[in-house]
Short mmCIF file of C-alpha atoms and ligand atoms in Angstrom, two decimals:
data_model
loop_
_atom_site.label_atom_id
_atom_site.label_comp_id
_atom_site.label_asym_id
_atom_site.label_seq_id
_atom_site.Cartn_x
_atom_site.Cartn_y
_atom_site.Cartn_z
CA MET A 1 15.49 74.97 -45.16
CA LYS A 2 17.43 77.24 -43.03
CA PRO A 3 21.63 76.69 -43.10
CA GLN A 4 22.94 74.42 -40.50
CA LEU A 5 24.43 75.82 -37.28
CA GLU A 6 27.67 75.37 -38.36
CA SER A 7 27.99 76.77 -41.44
CA ILE A 8 26.48 80.15 -39.92
CA ALA A 9 28.40 80.56 -37.03
CA HIS A 10 30.74 83.03 -38.08
CA LYS A 11 29.03 84.43 -40.87
CA PRO A 12 27.45 87.58 -40.10
CA THR A 13 23.50 87.89 -39.70
CA LEU A 14 22.74 90.68 -41.75
CA PRO A 15 19.76 93.12 -42.16
CA PRO A 16 16.67 92.50 -43.13
CA GLU A 17 16.59 89.06 -41.04
CA HIS A 18 14.22 88.93 -37.83
CA ILE A 19 15.98 88.90 -34.32
CA THR A 20 13.82 87.35 -31.77
CA VAL A 21 14.15 88.97 -28.12
CA LEU A 22 12.62 87.06 -25.21
CA GLY A 23 11.14 89.34 -22.87
CA GLY A 24 9.19 92.45 -23.50
CA GLY A 25 10.45 94.95 -20.69
CA GLN A 26 12.40 98.12 -21.33
CA LEU A 27 16.01 96.64 -21.86
CA GLY A 28 13.92 94.32 -24.64
CA SER A 29 11.95 97.18 -25.94
CA MET A 30 15.42 99.47 -26.29
CA LEU A 31 16.64 96.14 -28.04
CA CYS A 32 13.93 95.99 -30.39
CA GLU A 33 14.45 99.88 -31.16
CA ALA A 34 18.19 99.32 -31.80
CA ALA A 35 17.77 96.45 -34.15
CA LYS A 36 15.23 97.96 -36.14
CA ARG A 37 17.32 101.18 -36.52
CA MET A 38 19.89 98.72 -37.80
CA GLY A 39 17.53 97.65 -40.26
CA TYR A 40 16.61 94.13 -38.81
CA ARG A 41 12.98 93.11 -38.26
CA THR A 42 12.13 91.92 -34.66
CA PHE A 43 9.72 89.46 -32.69
CA CYS A 44 9.43 90.13 -29.18
CA VAL A 45 7.73 87.37 -26.94
CA SER A 46 6.69 88.65 -23.72
CA SER A 47 3.74 87.81 -21.53
CA HIS A 48 1.78 91.05 -21.55
CA GLU A 49 -0.04 93.06 -24.39
CA THR A 50 1.05 96.29 -22.26
CA ASP A 51 4.46 95.21 -22.03
CA PRO A 52 7.30 98.23 -23.42
CA ALA A 53 8.49 96.28 -26.36
CA ARG A 54 4.99 96.35 -27.77
CA ARG A 55 6.25 99.63 -29.15
CA TRP A 56 9.08 98.86 -30.92
CA ALA A 57 8.78 95.46 -31.75
CA ASP A 58 7.75 94.53 -35.53
CA HIS A 59 5.92 91.54 -33.83
CA HIS A 60 4.91 91.31 -30.44
CA LEU A 61 3.86 87.73 -29.78
CA ILE A 62 1.82 87.60 -26.20
CA ALA A 63 3.31 84.72 -24.73
CA ASP A 64 5.39 82.96 -21.92
CA PRO A 65 8.99 83.73 -23.30
CA GLY A 66 10.43 81.05 -21.27
CA GLU A 67 8.47 78.44 -22.76
CA PRO A 68 10.43 76.00 -24.92
CA ALA A 69 7.90 75.38 -27.70
CA THR A 70 7.11 79.14 -28.28
CA ALA A 71 10.85 80.06 -28.44
CA ALA A 72 11.23 77.16 -30.98
CA ARG A 73 8.37 78.33 -32.89
CA VAL A 74 9.90 81.92 -33.23
CA ALA A 75 13.18 80.60 -33.97
CA ARG A 76 12.39 79.07 -36.93
CA GLN A 77 11.42 82.29 -37.92
CA SER A 78 14.16 84.03 -36.99
CA ALA A 79 18.12 84.37 -37.84
CA VAL A 80 18.86 84.88 -33.91
CA VAL A 81 17.32 84.49 -30.67
CA THR A 82 18.39 86.73 -27.66
CA VAL A 83 17.06 87.55 -24.24
CA GLU A 84 16.38 90.55 -21.98
CA ALA A 85 15.94 89.08 -18.80
CA GLU A 86 18.15 86.48 -16.18
CA SER A 87 14.59 85.33 -15.32
CA ILE A 88 13.96 83.77 -19.20
CA ASP A 89 14.40 79.88 -18.74
CA PRO A 90 17.53 78.22 -20.29
CA ALA A 91 15.36 75.69 -21.77
CA ALA A 92 13.71 77.92 -23.84
CA LEU A 93 17.30 79.04 -25.61
CA GLU A 94 17.74 75.39 -25.74
CA ALA A 95 14.90 74.78 -27.95
CA ALA A 96 15.90 77.95 -30.22
CA ALA A 97 19.23 76.42 -30.55
CA ASN A 98 17.66 72.81 -31.44
CA ALA A 99 15.80 75.33 -34.35
CA SER A 100 19.31 75.97 -35.74
CA CYS A 101 19.02 79.24 -34.63
CA ARG A 102 21.66 81.38 -33.72
CA VAL A 103 21.38 81.80 -30.07
CA ALA A 104 22.95 84.62 -27.85
CA PRO A 105 23.72 83.90 -24.95
CA SER A 106 23.57 80.26 -24.81
CA ALA A 107 21.64 78.28 -22.37
CA GLU A 108 24.61 77.49 -20.83
CA VAL A 109 25.67 81.20 -19.75
CA GLN A 110 21.93 81.84 -19.10
CA ARG A 111 21.91 78.99 -16.48
CA THR A 112 24.85 80.29 -14.82
CA VAL A 113 24.26 84.04 -14.35
CA ARG A 114 20.15 83.59 -13.51
CA ASP A 115 21.38 81.53 -10.29
CA ARG A 116 23.92 83.24 -7.82
CA ARG A 117 25.13 80.24 -6.52
CA LEU A 118 26.29 79.03 -9.95
CA GLU A 119 27.47 82.49 -10.59
CA LYS A 120 29.46 82.95 -7.62
CA LEU A 121 30.91 79.31 -8.06
CA PHE A 122 31.81 80.14 -11.66
CA LEU A 123 33.74 83.29 -10.66
CA ARG A 124 35.96 81.54 -7.78
CA ASP A 125 36.34 78.77 -9.40
CA HIS A 126 37.68 80.74 -12.49
CA GLY A 127 39.90 83.03 -10.19
CA LEU A 128 37.51 85.81 -10.93
CA ALA A 129 37.74 88.06 -7.72
CA VAL A 130 34.90 88.14 -5.70
CA GLY A 131 33.98 88.85 -2.16
CA PRO A 132 33.60 86.02 0.53
CA PHE A 133 30.54 84.11 0.23
CA ALA A 134 28.78 80.79 1.35
CA ILE A 135 25.82 78.80 -0.08
CA ALA A 136 22.76 78.02 2.36
CA GLU A 137 20.06 75.36 1.17
CA SER A 138 18.63 75.02 4.43
CA PRO A 139 18.31 77.11 7.81
CA LYS A 140 20.93 74.84 9.26
CA GLN A 141 23.15 75.92 6.40
CA MET A 142 22.55 79.16 7.02
CA ASN A 143 23.43 79.33 10.60
CA GLU A 144 26.42 77.12 9.54
CA ALA A 145 27.10 79.78 6.14
CA ALA A 146 26.75 83.23 8.52
CA GLU A 147 28.92 81.72 11.20
CA THR A 148 31.71 80.87 8.49
CA LEU A 149 31.17 84.41 7.17
CA LEU A 150 31.77 85.62 10.81
CA ALA A 151 34.69 84.00 11.37
CA GLY A 152 36.50 84.97 8.14
CA GLY A 153 35.92 88.78 9.50
CA ALA A 154 32.61 89.61 8.04
CA LYS A 155 31.16 92.64 10.03
CA LYS A 156 27.65 92.05 8.47
CA ILE A 157 26.27 89.63 6.17
CA VAL A 158 23.47 89.95 3.17
CA ALA A 159 21.41 87.36 2.03
CA LYS A 160 20.36 86.95 -1.51
CA THR A 161 17.95 84.29 -2.91
CA ALA A 162 19.45 82.20 -5.38
CA ARG A 163 17.12 83.23 -8.09
CA GLY A 164 14.93 85.77 -9.07
CA GLY A 165 16.27 88.88 -7.11
CA TYR A 166 16.73 92.46 -8.80
CA ASP A 167 16.44 95.91 -7.75
CA GLY A 168 17.35 95.02 -4.33
CA LYS A 169 14.13 92.65 -4.00
CA GLY A 170 15.10 89.06 -2.40
CA GLN A 171 17.87 90.42 -0.09
CA ARG A 172 17.87 90.85 3.61
CA TRP A 173 20.69 91.88 5.82
CA LEU A 174 21.38 89.95 8.90
CA HIS A 175 22.71 91.50 11.77
CA SER A 176 22.80 88.58 13.95
CA ILE A 177 23.03 84.84 13.82
CA GLU A 178 19.69 85.01 16.01
CA GLU A 179 17.86 86.81 13.12
CA SER A 180 18.83 83.68 10.47
CA ALA A 181 15.66 81.79 11.00
CA ASP A 182 13.26 84.65 10.37
CA VAL A 183 15.28 85.93 7.78
CA TRP A 184 15.22 82.58 6.12
CA GLU A 185 11.24 82.33 6.07
CA ALA A 186 11.02 86.15 4.93
CA LEU A 187 13.15 85.45 1.72
CA GLY A 188 10.40 82.52 1.15
CA SER A 189 12.18 79.74 2.47
CA THR A 190 14.42 78.78 -0.91
CA PRO A 191 18.26 78.39 -1.39
CA LEU A 192 20.41 81.68 -0.54
CA VAL A 193 23.62 82.91 -1.05
CA LEU A 194 24.81 84.93 1.94
CA GLU A 195 27.62 87.28 1.04
CA ALA A 196 30.06 89.40 3.52
CA GLY A 197 29.35 93.24 3.49
CA ILE A 198 31.59 94.99 1.30
CA ASP A 199 32.97 98.17 2.65
CA PHE A 200 33.25 99.87 -0.99
CA VAL A 201 34.19 103.56 -1.49
CA ALA A 202 32.04 103.10 -4.70
CA GLU A 203 30.32 101.14 -7.42
CA ALA A 204 31.38 100.00 -10.92
CA SER A 205 30.48 98.26 -13.47
CA VAL A 206 31.95 97.13 -16.97
CA ILE A 207 30.00 95.96 -19.66
CA VAL A 208 31.51 94.03 -22.55
CA ALA A 209 30.66 93.05 -26.31
CA ARG A 210 31.70 89.86 -27.21
CA SER A 211 31.14 87.90 -30.61
CA ALA A 212 30.86 84.15 -31.02
CA ASP A 213 34.73 84.18 -32.56
CA GLY A 214 35.99 85.72 -29.30
CA ARG A 215 36.12 89.44 -30.64
CA MET A 216 35.51 91.71 -27.54
CA THR A 217 34.96 95.35 -27.20
CA HIS A 218 34.32 97.29 -24.10
CA PHE A 219 32.55 100.32 -22.69
CA PRO A 220 34.34 102.81 -20.44
CA VAL A 221 34.04 102.10 -17.10
CA PHE A 222 30.63 103.22 -15.44
CA GLN A 223 30.33 104.61 -11.86
CA ASN A 224 27.26 103.83 -10.23
CA GLU A 225 25.45 104.99 -7.04
CA HIS A 226 21.95 102.83 -5.70
CA ARG A 227 19.74 104.08 -3.15
CA ARG A 228 17.75 101.40 -1.40
CA GLY A 229 19.53 98.76 -3.64
CA ILE A 230 18.20 100.23 -6.66
CA LEU A 231 20.27 102.10 -9.13
CA PHE A 232 20.13 105.70 -8.56
CA GLN A 233 22.62 107.12 -11.50
CA THR A 234 25.47 106.32 -13.50
CA ARG A 235 28.39 108.55 -14.25
CA MET A 236 30.39 107.76 -17.56
CA PRO A 237 33.11 107.81 -17.19
CA GLY A 238 33.63 107.22 -13.68
CA ASP A 239 36.21 108.95 -11.41
CA PHE A 240 38.75 106.14 -10.50
CA PRO A 241 42.41 106.30 -10.46
CA PRO A 242 44.05 104.61 -13.85
CA ALA A 243 45.28 101.68 -11.98
CA THR A 244 41.39 100.87 -10.74
CA VAL A 245 40.43 101.48 -13.92
CA ALA A 246 42.51 98.99 -15.74
CA LYS A 247 41.75 96.07 -13.07
CA ALA A 248 38.00 96.73 -13.75
CA ILE A 249 38.47 96.57 -17.39
CA GLN A 250 40.90 93.39 -17.12
CA LEU A 251 38.31 91.88 -14.77
CA GLY A 252 35.61 92.42 -17.22
CA ARG A 253 36.71 91.12 -20.11
CA GLY A 254 38.07 88.15 -18.46
CA THR A 255 35.04 87.45 -16.87
CA ALA A 256 33.58 87.78 -20.49
CA GLU A 257 36.46 85.37 -21.92
CA ALA A 258 36.03 82.61 -19.44
CA LEU A 259 32.08 82.53 -19.54
CA GLY A 260 32.56 82.38 -23.42
CA VAL A 261 28.98 84.88 -23.66
CA VAL A 262 28.40 86.17 -26.84
CA GLY A 263 26.63 89.44 -27.06
CA LEU A 264 26.73 91.79 -23.95
CA LEU A 265 27.84 91.10 -20.40
CA ALA A 266 27.64 93.61 -17.70
CA VAL A 267 29.90 93.23 -14.45
CA GLU A 268 28.65 94.60 -11.41
CA MET A 269 31.94 95.82 -9.08
CA PHE A 270 32.53 97.08 -5.81
CA ILE A 271 35.62 99.59 -5.52
CA LEU A 272 37.59 98.73 -2.37
CA PRO A 273 39.46 101.57 -0.21
CA ASP A 274 42.54 100.09 -1.78
CA GLY A 275 41.60 100.09 -5.22
CA ASP A 276 41.19 96.75 -5.55
CA VAL A 277 37.99 95.31 -7.38
CA PHE A 278 35.39 92.69 -6.51
CA ILE A 279 33.01 91.45 -8.59
CA ASN A 280 29.53 91.49 -6.94
CA GLU A 281 27.42 90.03 -10.05
CA LEU A 282 26.77 89.56 -13.58
CA ALA A 283 24.08 90.28 -16.29
CA ALA A 284 24.49 88.50 -19.95
CA ARG A 285 22.41 91.28 -21.37
CA PRO A 286 22.30 95.29 -21.70
CA HIS A 287 22.15 96.47 -18.26
CA ASN A 288 20.57 99.45 -16.56
CA SER A 289 23.99 101.34 -16.14
CA GLY A 290 24.24 101.01 -19.65
CA HIS A 291 21.51 103.29 -20.56
CA VAL A 292 23.99 106.17 -20.27
CA THR A 293 25.40 104.96 -23.66
CA LEU A 294 22.52 106.06 -25.50
CA ARG A 295 23.60 109.66 -25.83
CA ALA A 296 27.48 109.64 -24.11
CA ALA A 297 28.86 106.85 -26.33
CA SER A 298 30.14 106.26 -29.73
CA ARG A 299 27.72 103.17 -29.74
CA SER A 300 24.85 102.42 -27.34
CA GLN A 301 24.91 99.12 -25.46
CA PHE A 302 21.66 97.92 -27.62
CA GLU A 303 23.51 98.52 -30.92
CA MET A 304 26.34 96.78 -29.42
CA HIS A 305 24.61 93.52 -28.29
CA ILE A 306 22.78 93.54 -31.87
CA ALA A 307 26.00 93.72 -33.52
CA ALA A 308 27.77 91.01 -31.25
CA ILE A 309 24.92 88.92 -31.46
CA CYS A 310 24.57 88.76 -35.43
CA GLY A 311 28.73 88.73 -35.57
CA LEU A 312 29.08 92.16 -36.93
CA PRO A 313 32.34 94.13 -36.61
CA LEU A 314 32.56 95.58 -33.00
CA PRO A 315 34.24 98.97 -33.03
CA GLU A 316 36.01 100.50 -30.33
CA ILE A 317 33.91 102.68 -28.11
CA HIS A 318 34.64 106.36 -27.82
CA ILE A 319 33.16 108.67 -25.06
CA VAL A 320 31.30 111.69 -27.40
CA GLN A 321 30.56 113.72 -24.01
CA PRO A 322 30.91 112.82 -20.36
CA GLY A 323 27.38 111.63 -19.06
CA VAL A 324 25.12 111.19 -16.21
CA MET A 325 21.93 108.54 -16.55
CA THR A 326 19.28 108.99 -13.31
CA ASN A 327 16.94 106.78 -12.99
CA LEU A 328 12.92 107.78 -12.77
CA LEU A 329 11.37 105.51 -10.31
CA GLY A 330 7.39 105.45 -9.96
CA ASP A 331 7.65 107.16 -6.33
CA LEU A 332 7.88 110.72 -9.05
CA TRP A 333 4.39 109.65 -9.81
CA ALA A 334 3.01 110.01 -6.65
CA HIS A 335 0.89 113.32 -7.38
CA GLY A 336 0.29 112.65 -11.52
CA GLU A 337 2.65 113.13 -13.97
CA PRO A 338 5.89 114.79 -13.11
CA ASP A 339 6.19 118.33 -14.56
CA PHE A 340 8.76 117.15 -17.64
CA ALA A 341 8.44 120.67 -19.10
CA LYS A 342 10.70 122.05 -15.83
CA VAL A 343 13.24 119.52 -16.38
CA LEU A 344 13.43 119.91 -19.84
CA ALA A 345 13.69 123.64 -19.76
CA ASP A 346 17.08 124.18 -19.73
CA GLY A 347 17.87 121.64 -23.06
CA ARG A 348 20.84 119.71 -21.13
CA GLY A 349 19.15 117.02 -20.76
CA MET A 350 16.57 114.12 -22.43
CA ILE A 351 13.94 111.98 -20.81
CA HIS A 352 13.56 108.38 -21.93
CA LEU A 353 10.06 106.86 -20.96
CA TYR A 354 8.94 103.34 -21.07
CA GLY A 355 5.38 103.45 -21.28
CA LYS A 356 4.66 101.59 -18.15
CA SER A 357 2.26 102.27 -15.48
CA PRO A 358 3.78 103.71 -12.37
CA ARG A 359 4.26 101.95 -9.20
CA PRO A 360 6.23 102.92 -6.21
CA GLY A 361 10.12 101.79 -6.72
CA ARG A 362 9.16 100.98 -10.51
CA LYS A 363 11.49 101.88 -13.20
CA MET A 364 9.51 104.13 -15.37
CA GLY A 365 12.22 105.67 -17.38
CA HIS A 366 15.64 107.64 -17.20
CA MET A 367 17.03 110.57 -17.96
CA ILE A 368 20.54 111.42 -19.35
CA HIS A 369 22.72 114.46 -19.13
CA THR A 370 25.67 115.29 -21.15
CA ALA A 371 27.71 118.20 -21.13
CA ALA A 372 31.36 118.97 -21.79
CA THR A 373 32.57 117.97 -18.09
CA LEU A 374 31.50 115.48 -16.10
CA ALA A 375 30.92 117.70 -12.97
CA GLU A 376 28.42 120.04 -15.35
CA ALA A 377 26.87 116.53 -16.36
CA VAL A 378 26.31 115.71 -13.19
CA GLN A 379 25.40 119.25 -11.87
CA ALA A 380 22.31 119.53 -14.74
CA ALA A 381 21.35 116.32 -13.68
CA ASN A 382 20.84 116.49 -10.12
CA ALA A 383 19.38 120.16 -10.65
CA ALA A 384 16.88 118.38 -13.00
CA PHE A 385 16.41 115.73 -10.36
CA ALA A 386 15.83 117.57 -7.57
CA LEU A 387 13.07 119.71 -9.75
CA LEU A 388 11.23 116.33 -10.56
CA GLN A 389 11.35 115.37 -6.73
CA ASN A 390 10.23 119.01 -5.46
CA ALA A 391 7.21 119.13 -7.48
P1 ATP B 401 19.94 94.49 -9.62
O1 ATP B 401 18.99 95.40 -9.78
O2 ATP B 401 21.53 95.25 -10.08
O3 ATP B 401 19.78 93.35 -10.54
P2 ATP B 401 19.95 93.09 -7.59
O4 ATP B 401 18.40 92.79 -6.59
O5 ATP B 401 20.46 91.99 -8.03
O6 ATP B 401 20.38 94.21 -8.22
P3 ATP B 401 22.74 93.03 -6.13
O7 ATP B 401 23.43 93.75 -7.28
O8 ATP B 401 23.07 92.17 -5.54
O9 ATP B 401 21.39 93.27 -6.39
O10 ATP B 401 22.68 94.38 -4.82
C1 ATP B 401 22.12 95.65 -5.04
C2 ATP B 401 22.71 96.46 -4.42
O11 ATP B 401 23.03 96.39 -3.04
C3 ATP B 401 24.29 96.45 -4.88
O12 ATP B 401 24.45 97.65 -5.87
C4 ATP B 401 25.07 97.32 -3.76
O13 ATP B 401 24.98 98.61 -3.55
C5 ATP B 401 24.32 96.62 -2.32
N1 ATP B 401 24.97 95.40 -1.82
C6 ATP B 401 24.57 94.06 -2.62
N2 ATP B 401 25.58 93.04 -2.00
C7 ATP B 401 26.58 94.21 -1.19
C8 ATP B 401 27.51 93.26 -0.58
N3 ATP B 401 28.02 91.76 -0.08
N4 ATP B 401 27.87 94.35 0.22
C9 ATP B 401 27.62 95.60 0.53
N5 ATP B 401 26.80 96.18 -0.71
C10 ATP B 401 25.83 95.07 -0.96
MG1 MG B 402 23.21 94.74 -9.07
#
């Protein structure tokens, strides 16, 4: 018999207990890797035999990770159940919780972060800075939403599907109201959130780890560069004035607290010309920008997620060396395997591949460069990327 949830809520889950990760992409894979290094055993539920997590999970169950009956079944053999993606149905987390398992994030948090409508309303209702937006659930509402945003001073508008978008997918920029019917159709005639285009000077993210008893710790503010809607590079620490850093951290921690999240919360942000900060979106899981912590921080984001969901201490994070993470997209595989020998030759970087088959735009892996100064790390990262691109 497993103890009842109330009695285990604040007791740490210690190795070698079992942790289940729902979803088996690279985030699930790196979660399993961290958990395994920390002495835990791992189950991973994912749809395909070839998913990245197959390489690190102790037990890889091939099934729909959002299916409640499956989640309940693995929960009965696990101490903790977590997720690697917003796409996982909250019903699966509910089923796991009903099996008296620790579940983080909760079904309620998952419900909020997987729907842009609920996420934006949550932020606005809690006074957390977010840019102008409007919800559209029909072509008529879309016209009204666009008109409202334009009347409010928006110079351009981006329409995003309420659910299922990632890496810039499920988004279209709207240049005039006349385009709205076409965009509605192009995005699949499905509920949307329309946002005013923000003229940011930089993008940032703050990752907070929070435990069930409310303890929190955060990573330094990262600076993110996107190309064609996909994260290209993350720098740690970001090059921001102290007041902006303080604002970003306050917003990140405030959001984690308001949400009551357990585990990691990644808060993507826009930095405005006047130093003000708006939240772009949330992820209640490890985040691509946090990969830099694998080398550049005293704890990786994956270790901190496991620590937070298991109720272990959450140490303060310090920077080991300034670092740069550069994503490796499938485009680099256009002429076969990239020339990694060249990139590794100077000994300044590490390459981490996820074991996926290449497709243009697909995240295949990343590089991390660390150095005594951020400028040196950036220089090394960009030199390495240029070598791969020109190979
Ligand atoms: P992710 O891969 O982070 O899940 P996503 O597909 O959910 O991405 P967003 O984070 O909403 O997409 O947008 C991707 C990028 O597009 C942002 O990081 C930013 O560069 C740009 N972008 C999105 N919304 C806006 C906006 N309102 N104003 C200006 N740029 C935007
Ligand atoms: Mg994003």
